[in-house]
């Protein structure tokens, strides 16, 4: 559940596009920081529903096609959140995220640098870094672009998690 004290409603906006976009950015980022992926991915969906406009356009410098509309972006978000939730809840993966605001001077636009750190139970780490550019309309993101994506550390494997794969077929009986 989203902490209502961090939300920005259109009633709280003062009409100054520069100030309003920065307040909305701070509220969005605070909600992301407070959510706990190991408990549930549902809170992230609530954040998404609150802060992203129906006509959102999301792009990346990876060369993939733009994602147009909230339904398409929600599907892409779920493809990321569900496995991350399962591996953190069941496999003991430690997940931490942080962001740093990048100063800008354009009204209705914000920039931030993000770091997602994944630490397996083995102690191995995979760190993802990227930058995000957002355009705001009121308290909702209407455009988001991810760029300058980097990864340090290799992908984590089953050996890096607390998964006993020998137990996976423990209760299954074969037909004879």
PDB file of N, CA, C and O in Angstrom, residues 2-33:
ATOM      1  N   UNK A   2       0.548   2.207  -0.824  1.00  0.00           N
ATOM      2  CA  UNK A   2       1.328   3.434  -0.925  1.00  0.00           C
ATOM      3  C   UNK A   2       1.062   4.320   0.284  1.00  0.00           C
ATOM      4  O   UNK A   2      -0.079   4.528   0.683  1.00  0.00           O
ATOM      5  N   UNK A   3       2.131   4.840   0.867  1.00  0.00           N
ATOM      6  CA  UNK A   3       2.033   5.790   1.968  1.00  0.00           C
ATOM      7  C   UNK A   3       1.439   7.084   1.406  1.00  0.00           C
ATOM      8  O   UNK A   3       2.064   7.765   0.593  1.00  0.00           O
ATOM      9  N   UNK A   4       0.233   7.413   1.812  1.00  0.00           N
ATOM     10  CA  UNK A   4      -0.482   8.557   1.250  1.00  0.00           C
ATOM     11  C   UNK A   4       0.230   9.886   1.491  1.00  0.00           C
ATOM     12  O   UNK A   4       0.009  10.837   0.756  1.00  0.00           O
ATOM     13  N   UNK A   5       1.109   9.953   2.490  1.00  0.00           N
ATOM     14  CA  UNK A   5       1.784  11.218   2.786  1.00  0.00           C
ATOM     15  C   UNK A   5       2.805  11.599   1.722  1.00  0.00           C
ATOM     16  O   UNK A   5       3.231  12.747   1.664  1.00  0.00           O
ATOM     17  N   UNK A   6       3.198  10.660   0.851  1.00  0.00           N
ATOM     18  CA  UNK A   6       4.194  10.992  -0.152  1.00  0.00           C
ATOM     19  C   UNK A   6       3.585  11.280  -1.511  1.00  0.00           C
ATOM     20  O   UNK A   6       4.294  11.649  -2.426  1.00  0.00           O
ATOM     21  N   UNK A   7       2.291  11.125  -1.639  1.00  0.00           N
ATOM     22  CA  UNK A   7       1.661  11.346  -2.929  1.00  0.00           C
ATOM     23  C   UNK A   7       1.499  12.832  -3.218  1.00  0.00           C
ATOM     24  O   UNK A   7       1.348  13.648  -2.327  1.00  0.00           O
ATOM     25  N   UNK A   8       1.533  13.152  -4.490  1.00  0.00           N
ATOM     26  CA  UNK A   8       1.321  14.525  -4.934  1.00  0.00           C
ATOM     27  C   UNK A   8       0.020  14.541  -5.709  1.00  0.00           C
ATOM     28  O   UNK A   8      -0.123  13.850  -6.709  1.00  0.00           O
ATOM     29  N   UNK A   9      -0.948  15.283  -5.234  1.00  0.00           N
ATOM     30  CA  UNK A   9      -2.199  15.390  -5.970  1.00  0.00           C
ATOM     31  C   UNK A   9      -2.172  16.678  -6.779  1.00  0.00           C
ATOM     32  O   UNK A   9      -1.402  17.598  -6.486  1.00  0.00           O
ATOM     33  N   UNK A  10      -3.019  16.750  -7.771  1.00  0.00           N
ATOM     34  CA  UNK A  10      -3.067  17.957  -8.595  1.00  0.00           C
ATOM     35  C   UNK A  10      -3.517  19.161  -7.772  1.00  0.00           C
ATOM     36  O   UNK A  10      -3.231  20.294  -8.138  1.00  0.00           O
ATOM     37  N   UNK A  11      -4.195  18.924  -6.644  1.00  0.00           N
ATOM     38  CA  UNK A  11      -4.593  20.024  -5.765  1.00  0.00           C
ATOM     39  C   UNK A  11      -3.374  20.674  -5.104  1.00  0.00           C
ATOM     40  O   UNK A  11      -3.408  21.841  -4.746  1.00  0.00           O
ATOM     41  N   UNK A  12      -2.309  19.879  -4.921  1.00  0.00           N
ATOM     42  CA  UNK A  12      -1.116  20.392  -4.251  1.00  0.00           C
ATOM     43  C   UNK A  12      -0.185  21.122  -5.214  1.00  0.00           C
ATOM     44  O   UNK A  12       0.739  21.778  -4.785  1.00  0.00           O
ATOM     45  N   UNK A  13      -0.417  20.996  -6.497  1.00  0.00           N
ATOM     46  CA  UNK A  13       0.452  21.634  -7.474  1.00  0.00           C
ATOM     47  C   UNK A  13       0.128  23.122  -7.546  1.00  0.00           C
ATOM     48  O   UNK A  13      -1.023  23.525  -7.485  1.00  0.00           O
ATOM     49  N   UNK A  14       1.175  23.925  -7.686  1.00  0.00           N
ATOM     50  CA  UNK A  14       0.961  25.371  -7.658  1.00  0.00           C
ATOM     51  C   UNK A  14       0.980  26.021  -9.036  1.00  0.00           C
ATOM     52  O   UNK A  14       0.925  27.227  -9.153  1.00  0.00           O
ATOM     53  N   UNK A  15       1.100  25.212 -10.079  1.00  0.00           N
ATOM     54  CA  UNK A  15       1.075  25.754 -11.429  1.00  0.00           C
ATOM     55  C   UNK A  15       2.440  26.119 -11.973  1.00  0.00           C
ATOM     56  O   UNK A  15       2.573  26.497 -13.134  1.00  0.00           O
ATOM     57  N   UNK A  16       3.469  26.031 -11.152  1.00  0.00           N
ATOM     58  CA  UNK A  16       4.836  26.281 -11.604  1.00  0.00           C
ATOM     59  C   UNK A  16       5.392  24.942 -12.080  1.00  0.00           C
ATOM     60  O   UNK A  16       5.714  24.067 -11.282  1.00  0.00           O
ATOM     61  N   UNK A  17       5.460  24.762 -13.391  1.00  0.00           N
ATOM     62  CA  UNK A  17       5.850  23.486 -13.989  1.00  0.00           C
ATOM     63  C   UNK A  17       7.199  22.995 -13.479  1.00  0.00           C
ATOM     64  O   UNK A  17       7.394  21.807 -13.245  1.00  0.00           O
ATOM     65  N   UNK A  18       8.139  23.899 -13.286  1.00  0.00           N
ATOM     66  CA  UNK A  18       9.465  23.522 -12.794  1.00  0.00           C
ATOM     67  C   UNK A  18       9.365  22.923 -11.389  1.00  0.00           C
ATOM     68  O   UNK A  18       9.840  21.819 -11.131  1.00  0.00           O
ATOM     69  N   UNK A  19       8.725  23.639 -10.483  1.00  0.00           N
ATOM     70  CA  UNK A  19       8.597  23.193  -9.095  1.00  0.00           C
ATOM     71  C   UNK A  19       7.713  21.955  -8.991  1.00  0.00           C
ATOM     72  O   UNK A  19       8.036  21.012  -8.259  1.00  0.00           O
ATOM     73  N   UNK A  20       6.609  21.937  -9.711  1.00  0.00           N
ATOM     74  CA  UNK A  20       5.665  20.819  -9.643  1.00  0.00           C
ATOM     75  C   UNK A  20       6.299  19.513 -10.118  1.00  0.00           C
ATOM     76  O   UNK A  20       6.112  18.464  -9.491  1.00  0.00           O
ATOM     77  N   UNK A  21       7.055  19.564 -11.205  1.00  0.00           N
ATOM     78  CA  UNK A  21       7.669  18.332 -11.724  1.00  0.00           C
ATOM     79  C   UNK A  21       8.702  17.791 -10.743  1.00  0.00           C
ATOM     80  O   UNK A  21       8.820  16.580 -10.565  1.00  0.00           O
ATOM     81  N   UNK A  22       9.429  18.663 -10.080  1.00  0.00           N
ATOM     82  CA  UNK A  22      10.412  18.203  -9.105  1.00  0.00           C
ATOM     83  C   UNK A  22       9.746  17.613  -7.866  1.00  0.00           C
ATOM     84  O   UNK A  22      10.217  16.623  -7.320  1.00  0.00           O
ATOM     85  N   UNK A  23       8.641  18.192  -7.431  1.00  0.00           N
ATOM     86  CA  UNK A  23       7.907  17.632  -6.286  1.00  0.00           C
ATOM     87  C   UNK A  23       7.336  16.260  -6.636  1.00  0.00           C
ATOM     88  O   UNK A  23       7.401  15.321  -5.831  1.00  0.00           O
ATOM     89  N   UNK A  24       6.797  16.124  -7.842  1.00  0.00           N
ATOM     90  CA  UNK A  24       6.250  14.840  -8.274  1.00  0.00           C
ATOM     91  C   UNK A  24       7.362  13.802  -8.405  1.00  0.00           C
ATOM     92  O   UNK A  24       7.196  12.637  -8.015  1.00  0.00           O
ATOM     93  N   UNK A  25       8.509  14.199  -8.922  1.00  0.00           N
ATOM     94  CA  UNK A  25       9.666  13.296  -9.040  1.00  0.00           C
ATOM     95  C   UNK A  25      10.110  12.806  -7.666  1.00  0.00           C
ATOM     96  O   UNK A  25      10.368  11.615  -7.468  1.00  0.00           O
ATOM     97  N   UNK A  26      10.199  13.708  -6.704  1.00  0.00           N
ATOM     98  CA  UNK A  26      10.591  13.313  -5.337  1.00  0.00           C
ATOM     99  C   UNK A  26       9.584  12.340  -4.746  1.00  0.00           C
ATOM    100  O   UNK A  26       9.955  11.357  -4.105  1.00  0.00           O
ATOM    101  N   UNK A  27       8.294  12.590  -4.959  1.00  0.00           N
ATOM    102  CA  UNK A  27       7.256  11.702  -4.432  1.00  0.00           C
ATOM    103  C   UNK A  27       7.320  10.328  -5.093  1.00  0.00           C
ATOM    104  O   UNK A  27       7.215   9.294  -4.411  1.00  0.00           O
ATOM    105  N   UNK A  28       7.491  10.282  -6.404  1.00  0.00           N
ATOM    106  CA  UNK A  28       7.603   9.006  -7.117  1.00  0.00           C
ATOM    107  C   UNK A  28       8.812   8.224  -6.613  1.00  0.00           C
ATOM    108  O   UNK A  28       8.704   7.036  -6.275  1.00  0.00           O
ATOM    109  N   UNK A  29       9.962   8.869  -6.549  1.00  0.00           N
ATOM    110  CA  UNK A  29      11.165   8.175  -6.110  1.00  0.00           C
ATOM    111  C   UNK A  29      11.049   7.704  -4.667  1.00  0.00           C
ATOM    112  O   UNK A  29      11.474   6.588  -4.335  1.00  0.00           O
ATOM    113  N   UNK A  30      10.455   8.508  -3.797  1.00  0.00           N
ATOM    114  CA  UNK A  30      10.265   8.102  -2.398  1.00  0.00           C
ATOM    115  C   UNK A  30       9.374   6.862  -2.312  1.00  0.00           C
ATOM    116  O   UNK A  30       9.631   5.960  -1.521  1.00  0.00           O
ATOM    117  N   UNK A  31       8.334   6.810  -3.124  1.00  0.00           N
ATOM    118  CA  UNK A  31       7.449   5.633  -3.130  1.00  0.00           C
ATOM    119  C   UNK A  31       8.212   4.395  -3.592  1.00  0.00           C
ATOM    120  O   UNK A  31       8.062   3.310  -3.012  1.00  0.00           O
ATOM    121  N   UNK A  32       9.042   4.538  -4.610  1.00  0.00           N
ATOM    122  CA  UNK A  32       9.845   3.405  -5.096  1.00  0.00           C
ATOM    123  C   UNK A  32      10.797   2.931  -4.005  1.00  0.00           C
ATOM    124  O   UNK A  32      10.944   1.726  -3.771  1.00  0.00           O
ATOM    125  N   UNK A  33      11.451   3.857  -3.310  1.00  0.00           N
ATOM    126  CA  UNK A  33      12.403   3.487  -2.257  1.00  0.00           C
ATOM    127  C   UNK A  33      11.724   2.751  -1.111  1.00  0.00           C
ATOM    128  O   UNK A  33      12.294   1.841  -0.520  1.00  0.00           O
TER     129      UNK A  33
END
